[in-house]
mmCIF file with all atom_site columns, C-alpha atoms in Angstrom:
data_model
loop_
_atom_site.group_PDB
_atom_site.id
_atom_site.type_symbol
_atom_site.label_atom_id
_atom_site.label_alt_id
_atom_site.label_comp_id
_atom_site.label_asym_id
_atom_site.label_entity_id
_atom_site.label_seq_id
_atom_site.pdbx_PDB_ins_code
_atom_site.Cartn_x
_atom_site.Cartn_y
_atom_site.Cartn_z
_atom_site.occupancy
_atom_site.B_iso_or_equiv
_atom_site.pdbx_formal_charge
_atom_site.auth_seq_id
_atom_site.auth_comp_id
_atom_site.auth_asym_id
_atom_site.auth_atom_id
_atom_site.pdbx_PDB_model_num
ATOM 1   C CA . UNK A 1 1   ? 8.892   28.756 40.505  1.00 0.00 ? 1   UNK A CA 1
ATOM 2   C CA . UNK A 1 2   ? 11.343  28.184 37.819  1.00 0.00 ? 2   UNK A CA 1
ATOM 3   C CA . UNK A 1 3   ? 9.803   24.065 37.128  1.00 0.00 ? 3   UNK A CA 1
ATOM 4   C CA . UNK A 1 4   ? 6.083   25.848 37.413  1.00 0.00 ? 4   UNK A CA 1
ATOM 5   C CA . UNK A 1 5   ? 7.079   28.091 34.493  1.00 0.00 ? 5   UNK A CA 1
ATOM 6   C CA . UNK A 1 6   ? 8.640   25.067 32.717  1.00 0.00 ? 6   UNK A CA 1
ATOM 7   C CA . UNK A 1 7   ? 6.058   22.603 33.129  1.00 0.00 ? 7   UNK A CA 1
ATOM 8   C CA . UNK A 1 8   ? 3.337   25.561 32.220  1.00 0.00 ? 8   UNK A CA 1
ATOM 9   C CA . UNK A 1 9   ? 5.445   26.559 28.979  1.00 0.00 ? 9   UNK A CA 1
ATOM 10  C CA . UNK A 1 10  ? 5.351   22.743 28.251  1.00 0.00 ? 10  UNK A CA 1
ATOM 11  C CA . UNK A 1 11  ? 1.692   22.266 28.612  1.00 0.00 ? 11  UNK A CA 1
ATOM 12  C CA . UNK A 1 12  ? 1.120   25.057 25.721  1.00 0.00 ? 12  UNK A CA 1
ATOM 13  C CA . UNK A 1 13  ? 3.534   24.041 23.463  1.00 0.00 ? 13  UNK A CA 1
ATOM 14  C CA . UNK A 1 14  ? 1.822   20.460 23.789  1.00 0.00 ? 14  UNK A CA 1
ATOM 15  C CA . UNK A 1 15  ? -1.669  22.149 23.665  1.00 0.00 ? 15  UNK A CA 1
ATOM 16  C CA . UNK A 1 16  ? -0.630  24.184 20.212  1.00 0.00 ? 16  UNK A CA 1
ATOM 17  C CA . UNK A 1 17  ? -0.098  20.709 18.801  1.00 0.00 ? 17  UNK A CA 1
ATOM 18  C CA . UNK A 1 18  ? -2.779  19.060 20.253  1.00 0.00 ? 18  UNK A CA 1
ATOM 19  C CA . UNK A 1 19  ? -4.767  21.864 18.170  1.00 0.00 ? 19  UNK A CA 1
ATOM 20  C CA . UNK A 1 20  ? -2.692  21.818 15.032  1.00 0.00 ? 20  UNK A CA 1
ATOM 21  C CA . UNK A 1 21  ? -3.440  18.420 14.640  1.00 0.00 ? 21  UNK A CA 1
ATOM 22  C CA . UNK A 1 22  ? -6.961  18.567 15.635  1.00 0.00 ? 22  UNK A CA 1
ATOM 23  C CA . UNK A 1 23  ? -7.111  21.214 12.728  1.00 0.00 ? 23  UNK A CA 1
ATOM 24  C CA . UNK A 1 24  ? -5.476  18.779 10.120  1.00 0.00 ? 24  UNK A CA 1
ATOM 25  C CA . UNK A 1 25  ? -7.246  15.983 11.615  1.00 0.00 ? 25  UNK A CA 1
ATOM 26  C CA . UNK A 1 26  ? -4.249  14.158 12.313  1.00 0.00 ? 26  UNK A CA 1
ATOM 27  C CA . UNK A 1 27  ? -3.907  11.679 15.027  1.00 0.00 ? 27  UNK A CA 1
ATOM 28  C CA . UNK A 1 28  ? -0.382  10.911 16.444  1.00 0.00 ? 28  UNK A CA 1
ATOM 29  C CA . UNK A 1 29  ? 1.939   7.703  17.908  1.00 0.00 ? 29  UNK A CA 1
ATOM 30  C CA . UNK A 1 30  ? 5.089   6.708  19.080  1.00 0.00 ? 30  UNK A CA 1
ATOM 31  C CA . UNK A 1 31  ? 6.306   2.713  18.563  1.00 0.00 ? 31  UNK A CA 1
ATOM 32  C CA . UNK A 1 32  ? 9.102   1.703  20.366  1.00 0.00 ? 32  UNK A CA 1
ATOM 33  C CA . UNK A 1 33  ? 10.651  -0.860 17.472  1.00 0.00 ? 33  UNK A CA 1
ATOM 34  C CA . UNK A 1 34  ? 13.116  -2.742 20.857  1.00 0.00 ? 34  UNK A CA 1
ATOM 35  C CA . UNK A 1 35  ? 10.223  -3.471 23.452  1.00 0.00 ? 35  UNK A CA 1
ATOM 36  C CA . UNK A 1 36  ? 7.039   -3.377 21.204  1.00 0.00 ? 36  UNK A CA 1
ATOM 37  C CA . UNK A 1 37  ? 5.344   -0.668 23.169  1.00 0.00 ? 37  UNK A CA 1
ATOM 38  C CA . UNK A 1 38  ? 2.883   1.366  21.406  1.00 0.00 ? 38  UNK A CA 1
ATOM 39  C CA . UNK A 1 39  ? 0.906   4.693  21.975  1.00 0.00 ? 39  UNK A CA 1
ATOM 40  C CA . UNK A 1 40  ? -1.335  6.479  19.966  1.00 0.00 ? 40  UNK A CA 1
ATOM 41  C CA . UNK A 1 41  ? -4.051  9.326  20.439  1.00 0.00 ? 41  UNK A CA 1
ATOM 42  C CA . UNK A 1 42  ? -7.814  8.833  20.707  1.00 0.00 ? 42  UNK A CA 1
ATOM 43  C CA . UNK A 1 43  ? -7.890  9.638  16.495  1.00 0.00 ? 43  UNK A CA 1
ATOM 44  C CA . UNK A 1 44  ? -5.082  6.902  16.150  1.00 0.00 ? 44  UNK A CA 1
ATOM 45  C CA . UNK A 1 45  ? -6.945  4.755  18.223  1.00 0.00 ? 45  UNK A CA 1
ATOM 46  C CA . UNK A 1 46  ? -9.951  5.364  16.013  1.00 0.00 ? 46  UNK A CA 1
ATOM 47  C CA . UNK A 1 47  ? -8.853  5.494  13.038  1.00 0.00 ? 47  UNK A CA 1
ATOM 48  C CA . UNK A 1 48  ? -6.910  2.252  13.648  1.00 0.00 ? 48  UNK A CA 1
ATOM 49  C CA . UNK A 1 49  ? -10.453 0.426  14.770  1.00 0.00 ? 49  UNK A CA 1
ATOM 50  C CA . UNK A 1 50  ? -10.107 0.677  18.519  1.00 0.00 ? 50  UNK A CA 1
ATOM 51  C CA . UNK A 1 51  ? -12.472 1.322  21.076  1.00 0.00 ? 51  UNK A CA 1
ATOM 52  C CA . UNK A 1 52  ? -9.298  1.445  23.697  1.00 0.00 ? 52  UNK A CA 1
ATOM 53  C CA . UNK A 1 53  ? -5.574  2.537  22.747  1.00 0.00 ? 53  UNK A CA 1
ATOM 54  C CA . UNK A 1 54  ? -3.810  -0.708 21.953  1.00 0.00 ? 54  UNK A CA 1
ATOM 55  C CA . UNK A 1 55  ? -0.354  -1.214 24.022  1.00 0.00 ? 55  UNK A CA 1
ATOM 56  C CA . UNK A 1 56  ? 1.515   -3.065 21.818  1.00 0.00 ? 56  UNK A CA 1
ATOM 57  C CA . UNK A 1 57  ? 2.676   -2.821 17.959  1.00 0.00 ? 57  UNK A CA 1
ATOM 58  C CA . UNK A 1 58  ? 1.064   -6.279 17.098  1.00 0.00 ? 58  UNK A CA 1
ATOM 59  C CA . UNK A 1 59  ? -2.572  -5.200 19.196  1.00 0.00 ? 59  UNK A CA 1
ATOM 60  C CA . UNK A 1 60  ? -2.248  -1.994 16.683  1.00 0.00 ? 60  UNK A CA 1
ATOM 61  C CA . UNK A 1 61  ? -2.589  -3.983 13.796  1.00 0.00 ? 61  UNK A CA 1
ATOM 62  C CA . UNK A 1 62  ? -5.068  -6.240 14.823  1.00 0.00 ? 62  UNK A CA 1
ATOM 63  C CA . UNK A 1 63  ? -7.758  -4.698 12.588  1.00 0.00 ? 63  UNK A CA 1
ATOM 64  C CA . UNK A 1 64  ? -5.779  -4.004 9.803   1.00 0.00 ? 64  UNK A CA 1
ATOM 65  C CA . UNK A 1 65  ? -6.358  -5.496 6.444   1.00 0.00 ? 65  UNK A CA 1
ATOM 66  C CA . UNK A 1 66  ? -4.289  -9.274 6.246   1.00 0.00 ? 66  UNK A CA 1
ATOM 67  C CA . UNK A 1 67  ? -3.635  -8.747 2.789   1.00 0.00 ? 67  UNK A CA 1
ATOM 68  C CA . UNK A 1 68  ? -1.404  -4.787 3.537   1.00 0.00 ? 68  UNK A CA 1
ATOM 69  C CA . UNK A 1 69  ? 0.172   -6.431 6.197   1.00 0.00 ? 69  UNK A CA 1
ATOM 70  C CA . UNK A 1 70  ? 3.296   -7.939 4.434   1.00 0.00 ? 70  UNK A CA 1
ATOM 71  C CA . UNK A 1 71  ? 3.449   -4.754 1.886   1.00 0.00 ? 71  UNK A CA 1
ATOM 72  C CA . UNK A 1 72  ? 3.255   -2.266 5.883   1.00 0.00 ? 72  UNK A CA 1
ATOM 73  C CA . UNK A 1 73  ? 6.358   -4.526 6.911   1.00 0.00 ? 73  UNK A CA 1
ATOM 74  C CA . UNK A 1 74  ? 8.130   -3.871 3.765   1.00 0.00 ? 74  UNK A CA 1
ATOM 75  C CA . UNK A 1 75  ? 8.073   -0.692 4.042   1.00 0.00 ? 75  UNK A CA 1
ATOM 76  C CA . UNK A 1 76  ? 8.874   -0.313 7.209   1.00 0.00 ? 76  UNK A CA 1
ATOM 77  C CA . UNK A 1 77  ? 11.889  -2.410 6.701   1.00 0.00 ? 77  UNK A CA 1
ATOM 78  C CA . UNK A 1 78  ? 13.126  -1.106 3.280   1.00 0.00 ? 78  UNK A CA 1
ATOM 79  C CA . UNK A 1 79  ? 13.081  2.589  5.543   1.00 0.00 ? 79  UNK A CA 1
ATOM 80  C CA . UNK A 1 80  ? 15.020  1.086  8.189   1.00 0.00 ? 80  UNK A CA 1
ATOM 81  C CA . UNK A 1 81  ? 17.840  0.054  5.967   1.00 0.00 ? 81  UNK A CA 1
ATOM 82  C CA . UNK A 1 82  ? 17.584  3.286  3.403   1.00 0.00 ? 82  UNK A CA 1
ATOM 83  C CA . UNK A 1 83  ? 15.530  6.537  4.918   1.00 0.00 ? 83  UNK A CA 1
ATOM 84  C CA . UNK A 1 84  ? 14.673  7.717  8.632   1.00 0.00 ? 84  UNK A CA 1
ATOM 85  C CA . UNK A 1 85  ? 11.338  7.915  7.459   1.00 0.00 ? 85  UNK A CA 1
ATOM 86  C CA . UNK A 1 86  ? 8.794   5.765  5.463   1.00 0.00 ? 86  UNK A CA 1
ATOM 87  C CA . UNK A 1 87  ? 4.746   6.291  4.584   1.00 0.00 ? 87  UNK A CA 1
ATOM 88  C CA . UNK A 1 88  ? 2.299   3.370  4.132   1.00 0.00 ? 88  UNK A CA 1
ATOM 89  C CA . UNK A 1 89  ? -1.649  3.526  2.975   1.00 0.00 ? 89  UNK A CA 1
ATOM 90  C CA . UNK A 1 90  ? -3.668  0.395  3.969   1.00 0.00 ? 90  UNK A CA 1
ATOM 91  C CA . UNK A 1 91  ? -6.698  -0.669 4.850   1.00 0.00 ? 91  UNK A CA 1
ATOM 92  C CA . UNK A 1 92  ? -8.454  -1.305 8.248   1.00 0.00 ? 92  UNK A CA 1
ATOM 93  C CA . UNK A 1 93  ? -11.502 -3.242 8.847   1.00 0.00 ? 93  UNK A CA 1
ATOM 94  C CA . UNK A 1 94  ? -13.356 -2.052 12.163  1.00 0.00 ? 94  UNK A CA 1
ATOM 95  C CA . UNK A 1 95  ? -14.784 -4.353 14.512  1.00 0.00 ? 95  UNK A CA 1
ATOM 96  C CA . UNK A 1 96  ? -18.587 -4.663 15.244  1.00 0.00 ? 96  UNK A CA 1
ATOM 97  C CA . UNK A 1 97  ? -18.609 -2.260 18.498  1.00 0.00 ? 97  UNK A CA 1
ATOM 98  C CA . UNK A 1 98  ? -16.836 0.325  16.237  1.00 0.00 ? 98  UNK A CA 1
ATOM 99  C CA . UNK A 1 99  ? -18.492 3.533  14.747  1.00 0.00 ? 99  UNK A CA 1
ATOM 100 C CA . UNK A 1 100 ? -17.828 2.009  11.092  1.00 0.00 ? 100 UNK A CA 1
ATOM 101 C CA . UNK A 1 101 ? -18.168 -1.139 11.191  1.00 0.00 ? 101 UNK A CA 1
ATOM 102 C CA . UNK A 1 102 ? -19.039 -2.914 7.903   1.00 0.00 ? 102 UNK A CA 1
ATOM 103 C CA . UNK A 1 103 ? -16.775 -0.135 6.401   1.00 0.00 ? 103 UNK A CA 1
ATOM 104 C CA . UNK A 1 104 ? -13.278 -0.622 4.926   1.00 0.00 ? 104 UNK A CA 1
ATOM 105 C CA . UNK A 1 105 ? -11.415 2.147  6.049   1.00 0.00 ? 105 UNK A CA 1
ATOM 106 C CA . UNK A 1 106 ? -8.537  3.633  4.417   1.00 0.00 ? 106 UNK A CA 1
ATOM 107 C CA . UNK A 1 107 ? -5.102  4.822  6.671   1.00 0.00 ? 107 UNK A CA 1
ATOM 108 C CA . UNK A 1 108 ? -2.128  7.099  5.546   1.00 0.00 ? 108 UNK A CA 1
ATOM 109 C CA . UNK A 1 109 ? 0.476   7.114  7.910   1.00 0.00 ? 109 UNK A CA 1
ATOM 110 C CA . UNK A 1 110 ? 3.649   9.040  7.482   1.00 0.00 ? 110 UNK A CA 1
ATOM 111 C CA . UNK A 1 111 ? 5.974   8.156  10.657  1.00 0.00 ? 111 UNK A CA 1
ATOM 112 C CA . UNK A 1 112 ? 10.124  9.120  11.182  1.00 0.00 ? 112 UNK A CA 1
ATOM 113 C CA . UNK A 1 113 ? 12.534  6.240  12.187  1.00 0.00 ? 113 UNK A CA 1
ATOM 114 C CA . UNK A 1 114 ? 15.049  7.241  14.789  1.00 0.00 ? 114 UNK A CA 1
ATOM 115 C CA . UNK A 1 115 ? 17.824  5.106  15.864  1.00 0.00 ? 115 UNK A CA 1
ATOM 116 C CA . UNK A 1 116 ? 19.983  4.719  18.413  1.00 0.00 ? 116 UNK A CA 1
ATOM 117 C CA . UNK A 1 117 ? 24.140  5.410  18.617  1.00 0.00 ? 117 UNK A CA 1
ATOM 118 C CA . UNK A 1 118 ? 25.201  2.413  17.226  1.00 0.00 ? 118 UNK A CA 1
ATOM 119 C CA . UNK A 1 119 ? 22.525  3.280  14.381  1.00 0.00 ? 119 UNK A CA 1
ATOM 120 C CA . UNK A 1 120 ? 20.059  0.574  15.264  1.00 0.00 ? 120 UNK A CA 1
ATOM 121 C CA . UNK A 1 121 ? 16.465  1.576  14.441  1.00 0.00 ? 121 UNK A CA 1
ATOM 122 C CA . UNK A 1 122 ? 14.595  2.473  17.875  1.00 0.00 ? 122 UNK A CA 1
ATOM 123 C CA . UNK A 1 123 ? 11.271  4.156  17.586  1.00 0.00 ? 123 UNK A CA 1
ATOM 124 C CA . UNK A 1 124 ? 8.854   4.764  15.237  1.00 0.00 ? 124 UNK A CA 1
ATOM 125 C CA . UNK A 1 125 ? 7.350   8.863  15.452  1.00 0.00 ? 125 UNK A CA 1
ATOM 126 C CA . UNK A 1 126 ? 4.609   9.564  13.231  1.00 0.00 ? 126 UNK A CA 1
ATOM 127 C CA . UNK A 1 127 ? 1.138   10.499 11.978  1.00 0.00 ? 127 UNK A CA 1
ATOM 128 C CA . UNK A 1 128 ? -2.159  8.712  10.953  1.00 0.00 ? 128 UNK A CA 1
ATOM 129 C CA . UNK A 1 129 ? -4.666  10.144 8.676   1.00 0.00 ? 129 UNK A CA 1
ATOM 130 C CA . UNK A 1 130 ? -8.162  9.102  7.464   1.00 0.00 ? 130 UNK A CA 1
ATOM 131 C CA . UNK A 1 131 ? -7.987  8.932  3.696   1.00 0.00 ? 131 UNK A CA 1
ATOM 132 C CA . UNK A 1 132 ? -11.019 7.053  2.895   1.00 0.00 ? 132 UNK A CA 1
ATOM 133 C CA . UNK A 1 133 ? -13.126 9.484  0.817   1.00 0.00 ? 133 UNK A CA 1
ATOM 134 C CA . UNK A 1 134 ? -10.071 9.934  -1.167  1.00 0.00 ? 134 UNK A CA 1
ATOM 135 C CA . UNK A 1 135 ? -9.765  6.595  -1.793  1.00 0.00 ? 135 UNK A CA 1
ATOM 136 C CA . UNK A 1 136 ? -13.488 6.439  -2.315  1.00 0.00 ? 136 UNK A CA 1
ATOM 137 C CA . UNK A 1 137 ? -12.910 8.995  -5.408  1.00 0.00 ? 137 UNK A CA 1
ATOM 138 C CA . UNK A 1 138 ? -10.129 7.625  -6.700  1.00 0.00 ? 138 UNK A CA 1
ATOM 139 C CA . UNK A 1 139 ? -12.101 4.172  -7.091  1.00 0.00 ? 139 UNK A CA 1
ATOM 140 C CA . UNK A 1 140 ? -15.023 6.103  -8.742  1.00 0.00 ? 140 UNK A CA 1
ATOM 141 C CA . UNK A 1 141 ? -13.035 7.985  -11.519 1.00 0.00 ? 141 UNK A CA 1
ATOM 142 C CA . UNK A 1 142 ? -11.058 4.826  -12.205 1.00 0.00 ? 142 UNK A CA 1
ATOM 143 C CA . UNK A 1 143 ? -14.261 3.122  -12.503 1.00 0.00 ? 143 UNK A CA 1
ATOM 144 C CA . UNK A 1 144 ? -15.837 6.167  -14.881 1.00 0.00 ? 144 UNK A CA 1
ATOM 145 C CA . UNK A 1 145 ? -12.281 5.662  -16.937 1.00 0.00 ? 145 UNK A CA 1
ATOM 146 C CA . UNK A 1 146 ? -12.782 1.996  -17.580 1.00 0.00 ? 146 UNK A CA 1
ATOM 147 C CA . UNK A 1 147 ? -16.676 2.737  -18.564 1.00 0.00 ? 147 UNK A CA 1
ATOM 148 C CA . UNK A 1 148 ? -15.232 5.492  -21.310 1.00 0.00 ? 148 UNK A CA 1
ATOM 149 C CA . UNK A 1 149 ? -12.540 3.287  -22.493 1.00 0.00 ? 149 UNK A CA 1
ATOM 150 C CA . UNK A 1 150 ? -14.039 0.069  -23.338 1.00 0.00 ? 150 UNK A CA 1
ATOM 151 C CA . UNK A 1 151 ? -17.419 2.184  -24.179 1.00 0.00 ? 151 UNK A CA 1
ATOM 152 C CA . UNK A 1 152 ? -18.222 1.946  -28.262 1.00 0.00 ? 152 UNK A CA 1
ATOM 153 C CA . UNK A 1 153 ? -20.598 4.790  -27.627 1.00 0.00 ? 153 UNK A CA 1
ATOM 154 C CA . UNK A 1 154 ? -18.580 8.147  -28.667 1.00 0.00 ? 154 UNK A CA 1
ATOM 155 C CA . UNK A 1 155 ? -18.077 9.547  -25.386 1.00 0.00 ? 155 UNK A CA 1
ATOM 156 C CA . UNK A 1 156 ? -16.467 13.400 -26.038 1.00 0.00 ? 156 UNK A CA 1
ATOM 157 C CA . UNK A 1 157 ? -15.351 16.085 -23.377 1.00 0.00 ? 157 UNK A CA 1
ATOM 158 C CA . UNK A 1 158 ? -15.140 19.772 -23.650 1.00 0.00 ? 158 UNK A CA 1
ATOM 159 C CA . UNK A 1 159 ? -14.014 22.680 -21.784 1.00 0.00 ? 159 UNK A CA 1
ATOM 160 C CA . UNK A 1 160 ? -16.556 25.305 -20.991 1.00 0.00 ? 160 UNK A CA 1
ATOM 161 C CA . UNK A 1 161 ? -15.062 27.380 -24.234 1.00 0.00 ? 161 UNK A CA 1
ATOM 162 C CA . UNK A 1 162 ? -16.830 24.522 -26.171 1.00 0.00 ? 162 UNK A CA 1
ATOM 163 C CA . UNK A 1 163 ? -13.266 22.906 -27.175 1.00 0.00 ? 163 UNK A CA 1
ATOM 164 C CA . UNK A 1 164 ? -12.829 19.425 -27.115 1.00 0.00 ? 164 UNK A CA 1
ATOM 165 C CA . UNK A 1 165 ? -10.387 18.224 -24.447 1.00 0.00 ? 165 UNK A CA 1
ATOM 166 C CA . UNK A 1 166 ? -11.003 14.143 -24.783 1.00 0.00 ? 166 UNK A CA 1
ATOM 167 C CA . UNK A 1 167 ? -12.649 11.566 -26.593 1.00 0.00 ? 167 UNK A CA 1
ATOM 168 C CA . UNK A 1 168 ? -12.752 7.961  -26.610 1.00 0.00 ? 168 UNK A CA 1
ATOM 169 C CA . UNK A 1 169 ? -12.144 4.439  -29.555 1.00 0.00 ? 169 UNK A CA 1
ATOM 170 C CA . UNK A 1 170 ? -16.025 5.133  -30.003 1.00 0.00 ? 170 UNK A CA 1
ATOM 171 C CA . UNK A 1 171 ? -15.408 8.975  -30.921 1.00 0.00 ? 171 UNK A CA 1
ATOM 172 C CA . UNK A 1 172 ? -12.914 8.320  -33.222 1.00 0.00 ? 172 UNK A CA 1
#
């Protein structure tokens, strides 16, 4: 009776996060950094390219961009030696059976390092996150900031009280 109530308490608590990040559309992993084992949820394993939840740290990263590669070890290093936790953004380029292929996706993960007693990093906890529209946006505005800057057309913004907030070389 007492492991029924346990093992029940246990499946809600996992449940409640299973919905909270469902809500923040999250998807979640554990790495462990000594054998290489790797597990992710079905929104990892999306959002990562995979059709099937890769086993392994290096099959995780199969389909992510070559050129974030070296800057994801970095990090992940420089947080070893300095912070239990780290954060990345990179790319991931899906494969053809995938839902977006032809798309670059963009990633945000945000993971916790814990180490062992002798203090030797063990396991990587953490979160992945779809940030692509953001990315998207940020590209566009840069974009609309370049056009205004190098633009010799007088390019002015106002407020809706009519008062000029901005203007450009070609406004002045």
């Amino acid at each position: 009776l007492v492991l029924t109530a346990l093992f029940s308490e246990r499946r809600h608590r996992e449940a409640a996060l299973r919905l909270a990040l469902d809500g923040a559309e999250l998807g979640a992993f554990s790495a462990d950094l000594t054998t290489g084992h790797f597990e992710g949820d079905a929104r990892t394993t999306n959002l990562q390219g995979h059709s099937a939840p890769p086993a392994t740290i290096k099959a995780s990263r199969r389909f992510v961009h070559r050129d974030d590669l070296a800057r994801i070890d970095s990090a992940v290093a420089n947080a070893q030696a300095t912070t239990p936790s780290w954060r990345a953004e990179y790319r991931v380029i899906p494969p053809p059976n995938h839902p977006h292929h032809g798309e670059t996706r963009w990633v945000s993960v945000e993971s916790t390092i814990l180490h062992n007693s002798q203090g030797a990093p063990t396991k990587l906890l953490g979160i992945t996150r779809d940030i692509t529209q953001r990315k998207k946006a940020e590209d566009t505005a840069q974009r609309l900031i370049s056009i205004v800057e190098s633009s010799d057309d007088a390019i002015i913004s106002e407020d809706l009280n009519g008062i000029m907030r901005s203007w450009n070389k070609g406004a002045q």
